[in-house]
XYZ file of N, CA and C in Angstrom:
558
model
N 0.603 -1.060 0.101
C 0.072 0.043 0.114
C 1.138 1.620 -0.182
N 0.644 1.891 -1.230
C 1.692 3.254 -0.922
C 1.232 4.302 0.305
N 2.437 4.369 0.734
C 2.217 5.793 1.920
C 1.891 6.986 1.438
N 1.185 7.646 2.352
C 0.261 9.149 1.692
C 0.790 10.049 1.922
N 1.259 11.234 1.265
C 1.458 12.120 1.418
C 0.945 13.162 2.752
N -0.424 12.942 3.063
C -1.059 13.402 4.407
C -1.351 12.307 5.361
N 0.069 12.234 6.211
C -0.274 11.239 7.257
C -0.599 12.069 8.046
N -1.015 12.756 8.603
C -1.109 13.288 10.061
C -2.964 13.298 9.387
N -3.883 13.440 8.419
C -4.990 13.412 7.953
C -5.567 12.286 7.975
N -4.476 10.906 7.346
C -5.054 9.465 7.771
C -5.108 8.943 9.199
N -4.190 9.743 9.929
C -4.059 9.234 11.017
C -5.241 9.795 12.623
N -5.774 10.471 11.866
C -6.952 11.218 12.585
C -6.424 12.383 13.314
N -5.018 12.922 12.971
C -4.710 14.305 14.329
C -4.864 15.595 13.362
N -6.003 15.824 12.584
C -6.022 17.263 12.003
C -6.548 18.048 12.917
N -6.046 19.121 12.900
C -6.076 20.568 14.106
C -7.320 21.317 13.251
N -8.298 22.065 14.239
C -8.823 22.987 13.633
C -7.950 24.192 13.860
N -6.963 24.323 14.891
C -5.810 26.324 14.755
C -5.571 26.515 13.553
N -5.691 25.674 12.062
C -5.644 26.281 11.318
C -7.152 27.032 11.016
N -7.819 27.167 11.244
C -8.995 27.749 11.041
C -9.352 28.333 11.784
N -9.459 29.746 11.074
C -9.781 31.197 11.816
C -11.476 31.406 12.240
N -11.791 31.286 13.689
C -13.026 31.610 13.589
C -13.646 32.640 14.279
N -12.272 33.339 14.415
C -12.736 34.813 14.803
C -13.338 35.293 13.543
N -14.491 36.544 13.561
C -14.200 37.141 12.623
C -14.074 38.415 12.510
N -13.390 39.077 12.331
C -13.459 40.266 12.477
C -13.918 41.430 11.349
N -14.818 42.768 12.033
C -16.063 43.387 11.558
C -14.774 44.532 10.395
N -14.974 44.357 9.042
C -14.430 44.985 8.608
C -14.930 46.860 8.595
N -13.224 47.136 8.787
C -13.608 48.927 8.941
C -14.276 49.543 8.232
N -16.004 50.513 7.737
C -16.021 50.581 7.296
C -16.409 52.018 7.306
N -15.552 53.424 6.316
C -15.798 54.608 6.719
C -16.941 55.295 6.543
N -17.789 56.015 7.946
C -18.907 56.632 7.825
C -19.462 57.736 6.754
N -18.028 58.303 6.201
C -18.417 58.912 4.669
C -18.705 57.922 3.828
N -18.465 56.900 3.754
C -19.010 56.329 2.726
C -20.430 55.590 2.813
N -20.762 55.311 4.351
C -22.234 55.003 4.550
C -22.794 56.378 4.035
N -22.607 57.307 4.576
C -23.502 58.212 4.103
C -23.217 59.112 2.750
N -22.182 58.965 1.436
C -22.572 59.045 0.538
C -23.468 58.317 -0.388
N -23.020 56.896 0.016
C -24.083 55.854 -0.436
C -24.963 56.147 -0.582
N -25.634 56.326 1.202
C -27.304 56.694 0.749
C -27.690 57.906 0.480
N -26.690 58.746 0.341
C -27.542 60.079 -0.079
C -27.332 60.205 -2.042
N -26.758 59.295 -2.547
C -26.894 58.956 -3.902
C -28.155 58.064 -3.740
N -28.508 57.091 -3.060
C -29.147 56.720 -3.136
C -30.654 57.431 -3.190
N -30.998 58.027 -1.838
C -31.948 58.504 -1.977
C -32.227 59.591 -3.031
N -31.350 60.791 -3.104
C -31.369 61.531 -4.531
C -32.473 60.176 -6.083
N -31.104 59.346 -6.277
C -32.136 58.098 -7.163
C -33.669 58.005 -6.853
N -33.534 57.637 -5.584
C -35.055 56.704 -5.374
C -36.071 58.044 -4.877
N -36.087 59.593 -4.955
C -36.237 60.025 -4.800
C -37.070 60.928 -5.712
N -36.279 60.590 -6.729
C -36.597 60.993 -8.280
C -37.803 61.511 -9.206
N -39.049 60.376 -8.949
C -40.102 59.589 -9.899
C -41.105 59.828 -8.517
N -41.137 59.118 -7.943
C -42.793 58.655 -7.286
C -42.873 59.026 -5.904
N -41.813 58.868 -5.164
C -41.929 58.952 -3.695
C -42.234 60.327 -3.167
N -43.191 60.364 -2.065
C -43.628 62.144 -1.635
C -42.671 63.038 -1.110
N -42.837 63.838 -0.457
C -41.537 64.155 -0.441
C -41.230 64.304 0.757
N -42.217 63.776 1.803
C -42.044 63.146 2.844
C -40.773 61.874 3.019
N -40.557 61.445 2.497
C -39.367 60.092 1.964
C -37.857 61.221 1.577
N -37.706 62.210 1.041
C -37.088 63.246 0.774
C -36.208 63.763 2.057
N -37.215 64.159 2.946
C -37.438 65.452 4.398
C -36.789 64.062 4.890
N -37.445 62.887 5.169
C -36.958 61.889 6.335
C -35.589 61.537 6.374
N -35.046 61.046 4.936
C -33.986 60.296 4.444
C -32.787 61.400 4.470
N -33.043 62.666 4.032
C -32.459 63.690 3.773
C -31.396 64.465 5.323
N -33.057 64.243 6.683
C -32.531 64.637 7.651
C -31.801 63.913 8.703
N -31.994 62.493 7.941
C -31.340 61.275 8.529
C -29.430 61.225 8.032
N -29.047 61.924 6.529
C -28.466 62.188 6.183
C -27.565 63.005 6.783
N -28.298 63.885 7.297
C -27.670 65.940 8.265
C -27.375 65.335 9.175
N -27.647 64.588 10.121
C -27.543 63.937 11.115
C -26.339 63.034 10.979
N -25.913 61.718 9.901
C -24.695 62.095 9.461
C -23.575 62.646 9.388
N -24.262 63.585 8.519
C -23.218 65.117 8.699
C -22.075 65.236 9.686
N -23.482 65.126 10.445
C -23.284 65.895 11.803
C -22.419 64.782 12.875
N -22.567 63.345 12.435
C -21.291 62.659 12.781
C -19.950 62.997 13.020
N -19.841 62.697 11.495
C -18.588 62.621 10.580
C -18.149 64.203 11.343
N -18.846 65.311 11.217
C -17.938 66.547 11.487
C -17.692 66.432 13.445
N -18.183 65.621 13.924
C -17.966 65.500 14.720
C -17.595 64.540 15.838
N -15.876 63.690 15.139
C -15.416 63.024 15.907
C -15.601 61.558 16.824
N -15.647 62.783 18.222
C -15.695 61.836 19.363
C -17.404 61.887 19.926
N -18.148 62.623 18.644
C -19.169 62.482 19.758
C -20.329 61.385 19.265
N -20.126 60.928 21.048
C -21.298 59.562 20.961
C -22.677 60.490 20.562
N -23.124 61.486 21.401
C -24.535 61.683 20.435
C -25.264 61.596 19.253
N -23.524 62.272 18.262
C -23.741 62.280 17.248
C -24.078 61.330 16.698
N -22.866 60.172 16.724
C -23.424 58.324 15.829
C -24.553 58.038 16.155
N -25.336 58.164 17.741
C -26.379 57.262 18.584
C -27.490 58.013 17.672
N -27.669 59.420 17.093
C -28.654 59.839 16.677
C -28.664 59.811 14.931
N -27.625 59.683 14.729
C -27.486 59.301 13.486
C -28.233 57.690 13.347
N -28.258 56.430 14.326
C -28.529 55.275 13.871
C -30.035 55.370 14.103
N -29.999 56.176 15.099
C -31.308 56.149 15.438
C -32.387 56.782 13.913
N -31.771 57.784 13.753
C -32.225 58.181 12.542
C -32.883 57.230 11.518
N -31.925 56.355 11.098
C -31.357 55.484 10.078
C -32.391 54.286 10.595
N -32.838 53.603 12.043
C -32.997 52.819 12.326
C -34.894 53.733 12.108
N -35.230 54.896 12.196
C -36.960 55.040 12.276
C -37.163 55.472 10.517
N -36.040 55.712 9.722
C -36.136 55.654 8.342
C -36.743 54.659 7.381
N -36.014 53.513 8.398
C -36.357 52.227 8.327
C -37.691 52.194 8.163
N -38.170 52.127 8.865
C -39.880 52.057 9.095
C -40.368 53.082 8.125
N -39.950 54.350 8.149
C -41.182 55.127 7.404
C -40.915 54.698 6.073
N -39.772 54.084 5.471
C -39.451 53.844 4.242
C -40.341 52.996 4.082
N -40.571 51.786 5.039
C -41.416 50.377 4.401
C -43.387 51.107 4.275
N -43.040 52.029 4.894
C -45.328 52.517 4.649
C -44.725 53.153 3.742
N -43.888 54.277 3.165
C -43.992 55.227 2.494
C -43.873 53.759 1.023
N -43.136 53.067 0.701
C -43.461 51.734 -0.148
C -44.621 50.600 -0.377
N -45.474 51.115 0.849
C -46.267 50.341 1.241
C -47.964 51.009 0.476
N -47.159 52.450 0.891
C -48.888 53.528 0.266
C -48.689 54.139 -1.631
N -47.220 53.901 -1.721
C -47.255 54.478 -2.835
C -46.507 53.917 -3.664
N -46.763 52.503 -3.951
C -45.875 52.484 -4.481
C -46.604 51.477 -6.016
N -47.022 51.769 -7.077
C -47.896 51.972 -8.609
C -47.435 50.657 -8.356
N -49.100 50.531 -8.151
C -49.680 48.425 -8.458
C -50.577 48.614 -9.641
N -51.216 49.910 -9.989
C -52.072 49.675 -10.796
C -52.139 49.894 -12.548
N -50.820 50.453 -12.554
C -50.250 50.659 -14.143
C -49.512 49.335 -14.428
N -50.128 48.655 -15.444
C -49.217 47.702 -16.109
C -48.131 47.587 -16.661
N -47.543 48.493 -17.239
C -46.747 49.347 -17.742
C -46.204 50.297 -17.171
N -44.685 50.057 -16.329
C -44.083 51.426 -15.128
C -43.272 52.056 -15.990
N -42.836 53.128 -16.432
C -42.092 53.799 -17.253
C -40.251 53.676 -16.507
N -39.575 53.715 -17.362
C -37.956 53.549 -17.179
C -37.310 53.850 -15.691
N -37.749 55.282 -15.948
C -37.237 56.012 -14.875
C -38.102 55.534 -13.493
N -39.560 55.410 -13.365
C -40.025 55.274 -12.373
C -39.122 53.947 -12.137
N -39.530 52.786 -12.246
C -38.523 51.678 -12.500
C -37.078 51.989 -11.566
N -36.143 52.525 -12.346
C -35.418 53.047 -11.815
C -35.208 53.421 -10.887
N -36.352 54.430 -10.281
C -36.798 54.870 -8.748
C -36.573 54.367 -8.294
N -37.463 53.373 -7.975
C -37.941 52.616 -7.155
C -37.428 50.952 -7.022
N -35.881 51.048 -8.057
C -35.532 50.340 -7.460
C -34.289 50.728 -6.602
N -33.672 51.597 -6.600
C -32.818 52.930 -5.818
C -33.325 52.437 -4.473
N -34.381 53.211 -4.346
C -35.312 53.242 -2.739
C -35.251 51.816 -2.250
N -35.551 51.136 -3.301
C -35.838 49.730 -2.540
C -34.271 49.093 -2.660
N -33.006 49.491 -3.153
C -31.806 49.190 -2.593
C -31.382 49.780 -1.140
N -31.666 51.132 -1.029
C -31.265 51.773 -0.492
C -32.502 51.338 1.711
N -33.126 50.973 1.066
C -33.990 50.473 2.252
C -32.986 49.104 2.848
N -32.701 47.802 1.800
C -32.106 47.314 1.788
C -30.820 47.201 2.130
N -30.175 48.709 2.428
C -28.767 48.484 3.096
C -28.550 49.257 3.974
N -30.136 49.913 4.287
C -29.794 50.413 5.931
C -29.881 49.670 7.140
N -30.500 48.455 7.283
C -29.749 47.345 8.468
C -28.274 47.606 8.736
N -27.550 47.207 7.189
C -25.976 46.838 7.063
C -25.622 47.550 7.604
N -26.025 49.330 7.184
C -25.589 50.664 7.697
C -25.705 50.725 9.389
N -26.984 50.096 9.489
C -27.134 50.503 11.534
C -25.845 49.185 12.125
N -25.833 48.166 11.512
C -24.680 47.598 11.899
C -23.861 48.278 11.861
N -22.963 48.760 10.989
C -21.568 48.916 11.229
C -21.493 50.474 11.995
N -22.490 51.120 12.280
C -23.105 52.508 12.612
C -22.460 52.282 13.989
N -23.448 50.971 14.416
C -23.819 50.805 16.060
C -22.137 50.518 16.320
N -21.298 49.483 15.619
C -19.980 49.984 15.694
C -19.317 50.353 16.514
N -19.577 51.914 15.341
C -18.938 52.831 15.589
C -19.883 53.255 17.026
N -20.495 53.204 17.275
C -20.961 53.930 18.673
C -20.377 53.313 19.943
N -19.823 52.054 19.318
C -19.505 50.933 20.391
C -17.669 51.919 20.882
N -17.710 52.146 19.739
C -15.418 52.485 19.246
C -15.415 53.887 19.677
N -16.754 54.420 19.691
C -16.539 56.028 20.547
C -17.072 55.730 22.213
N -17.197 54.793 22.240
C -17.463 54.823 24.161
C -19.113 54.142 24.105
N -19.656 54.508 22.978
C -21.208 53.799 23.591
C -21.674 53.162 24.356
N -22.221 53.364 25.340
C -23.330 51.471 26.617
C -24.322 52.602 26.067
N -24.788 51.727 25.346
C -27.092 52.098 25.145
C -27.567 51.059 26.747
N -27.894 51.942 27.431
C -28.630 51.981 28.484
C -29.994 52.821 28.462
N -31.132 51.853 28.788
C -32.126 52.218 28.334
C -32.679 53.136 29.083
N -33.292 54.410 29.685
C -33.289 54.486 31.368
C -34.548 55.581 31.306
N -36.115 54.616 31.120
C -36.956 55.958 30.900
C -37.710 56.137 32.370
N -36.667 57.141 33.792
C -37.130 57.288 34.889
C -37.665 56.723 35.974
N -37.662 55.339 35.410
C -38.268 54.092 36.496
C -36.769 54.272 37.527
N -37.123 54.032 38.713
C -36.268 53.412 39.320
C -35.982 52.693 39.303
N -34.019 51.644 39.601
C -33.986 50.466 39.253
C -33.013 49.772 40.198
N -32.556 48.764 40.504
C -31.945 48.189 41.310
C -30.664 48.325 40.406
N -29.671 48.439 41.653
C -27.876 48.429 40.896
C -27.835 47.452 41.642
N -26.286 46.718 41.178
C -26.031 45.614 41.994
C -24.683 46.275 42.737
N -24.729 47.719 42.361
C -23.552 48.584 42.692
C -23.452 48.883 43.831
N -22.677 48.029 44.995
C -23.025 48.828 46.261
C -21.899 49.585 46.699
N -21.222 50.517 46.475
C -20.198 51.414 46.311
C -20.687 52.460 47.321
N -21.831 52.948 46.787
C -22.425 54.047 47.230
C -23.421 53.298 48.548
N -23.187 52.789 48.897
C -24.228 52.569 50.310
C -23.204 52.434 51.077
N -23.915 53.007 52.215
C -23.560 53.890 54.049
C -23.796 52.408 54.842
N -22.915 51.967 55.521
C -23.303 50.804 56.259
C -24.077 51.572 57.650
N -24.709 50.954 57.973
C -25.417 51.655 59.264
C -24.298 51.659 60.607
N -23.672 50.810 60.381
C -22.692 51.128 61.717
C -21.687 51.953 61.747
N -21.109 52.805 60.149
C -20.675 53.951 60.342
C -21.487 54.974 59.608
N -21.047 55.859 60.352
C -22.412 57.439 60.834
C -21.449 58.257 60.156
N -21.931 59.283 60.040
C -21.668 60.735 59.304
C -21.027 61.284 60.635
N -20.009 62.530 60.254
C -19.106 62.920 61.414
C -20.723 64.469 61.623
N -20.653 64.777 60.528
C -22.363 65.730 59.953
C -23.766 65.080 61.574
N -23.935 64.059 61.014
C -25.366 63.247 62.011
C -24.696 62.671 63.116
N -23.622 62.424 63.665
C -22.926 62.494 65.082
C -23.284 63.656 65.670
N -23.149 64.451 65.282
C -22.699 65.303 66.633
C -23.859 65.822 67.377
N -23.501 66.607 68.489
C -24.623 66.239 69.787
C -25.768 67.582 69.632
N -25.880 68.960 68.798
C -26.350 69.441 68.096
C -27.757 68.913 67.301
N -27.345 67.298 66.269
C -28.215 67.089 65.466
C -28.295 65.409 65.934
N -29.043 64.945 66.961
C -28.836 63.812 67.479
C -30.328 63.318 66.851
N -30.971 63.460 66.082
C -31.855 62.665 65.419
C -31.468 62.591 63.633
N -30.370 63.443 63.271
C -30.156 63.496 62.291
C -30.776 63.898 60.988
N -31.782 65.208 61.397
C -32.621 65.797 60.853
C -31.800 66.878 59.847
N -32.362 66.843 58.432
C -32.139 68.191 57.659
C -31.851 69.266 58.248
N -30.353 69.956 57.471
C -29.684 70.956 58.009
C -30.675 72.142 57.054
N -30.587 73.192 57.607
C -31.006 74.510 56.828
C -30.232 74.700 55.693
N -30.480 74.440 54.233
C -29.722 74.079 53.223
C -30.260 75.788 52.273
N -29.235 76.449 51.548
C -29.879 77.452 50.904
C -30.213 76.531 49.506
N -31.234 76.894 48.851
C -32.280 75.978 47.383
C -31.533 77.156 46.353
N -31.763 76.076 45.470
C -31.219 76.235 43.926
C -32.274 77.260 43.651
N -32.362 78.751 43.322
C -33.529 78.847 42.087
C -33.149 78.783 40.848
N -33.763 77.726 40.236
C -33.510 77.580 38.571
C -33.872 78.576 37.625
């Protein structure tokens, strides 16, 4: 029987270390995202969509320009991300209401415009993913706080019952009553 060149494979000692399972997210420039969506929005609003489509998408793109201009701003990237998510929903509504279904023959300009608007909509979730990665790179940590009290596991701010403040231990204030402090005038 001839000897195989891949004797390690024949013996069942194949290692998966050669396969890299760590996928690295490619760095996409925010300028490229804004430019592509601007071009697709211009082409998409050429023929059949109402002005509200253009207003919504160009407002979202203005937030993208703000995120480009302020490289360290977490708020700018978050607003661009939220604007993109909102325009995904409004684009779906616009397409559902205004897409021409009654015409048997659709003009070429309308077909091109519809194709670019639909392509713009299909690229928005991908753009949201990359913009969210940029948000995390800038130090953003999205925690939703609606003003409701929450329970925290951080016990650094708690004061032990055994420890008393210097102010509350004074004989002038034995029951730890609030002192008269000047109030702020807003």
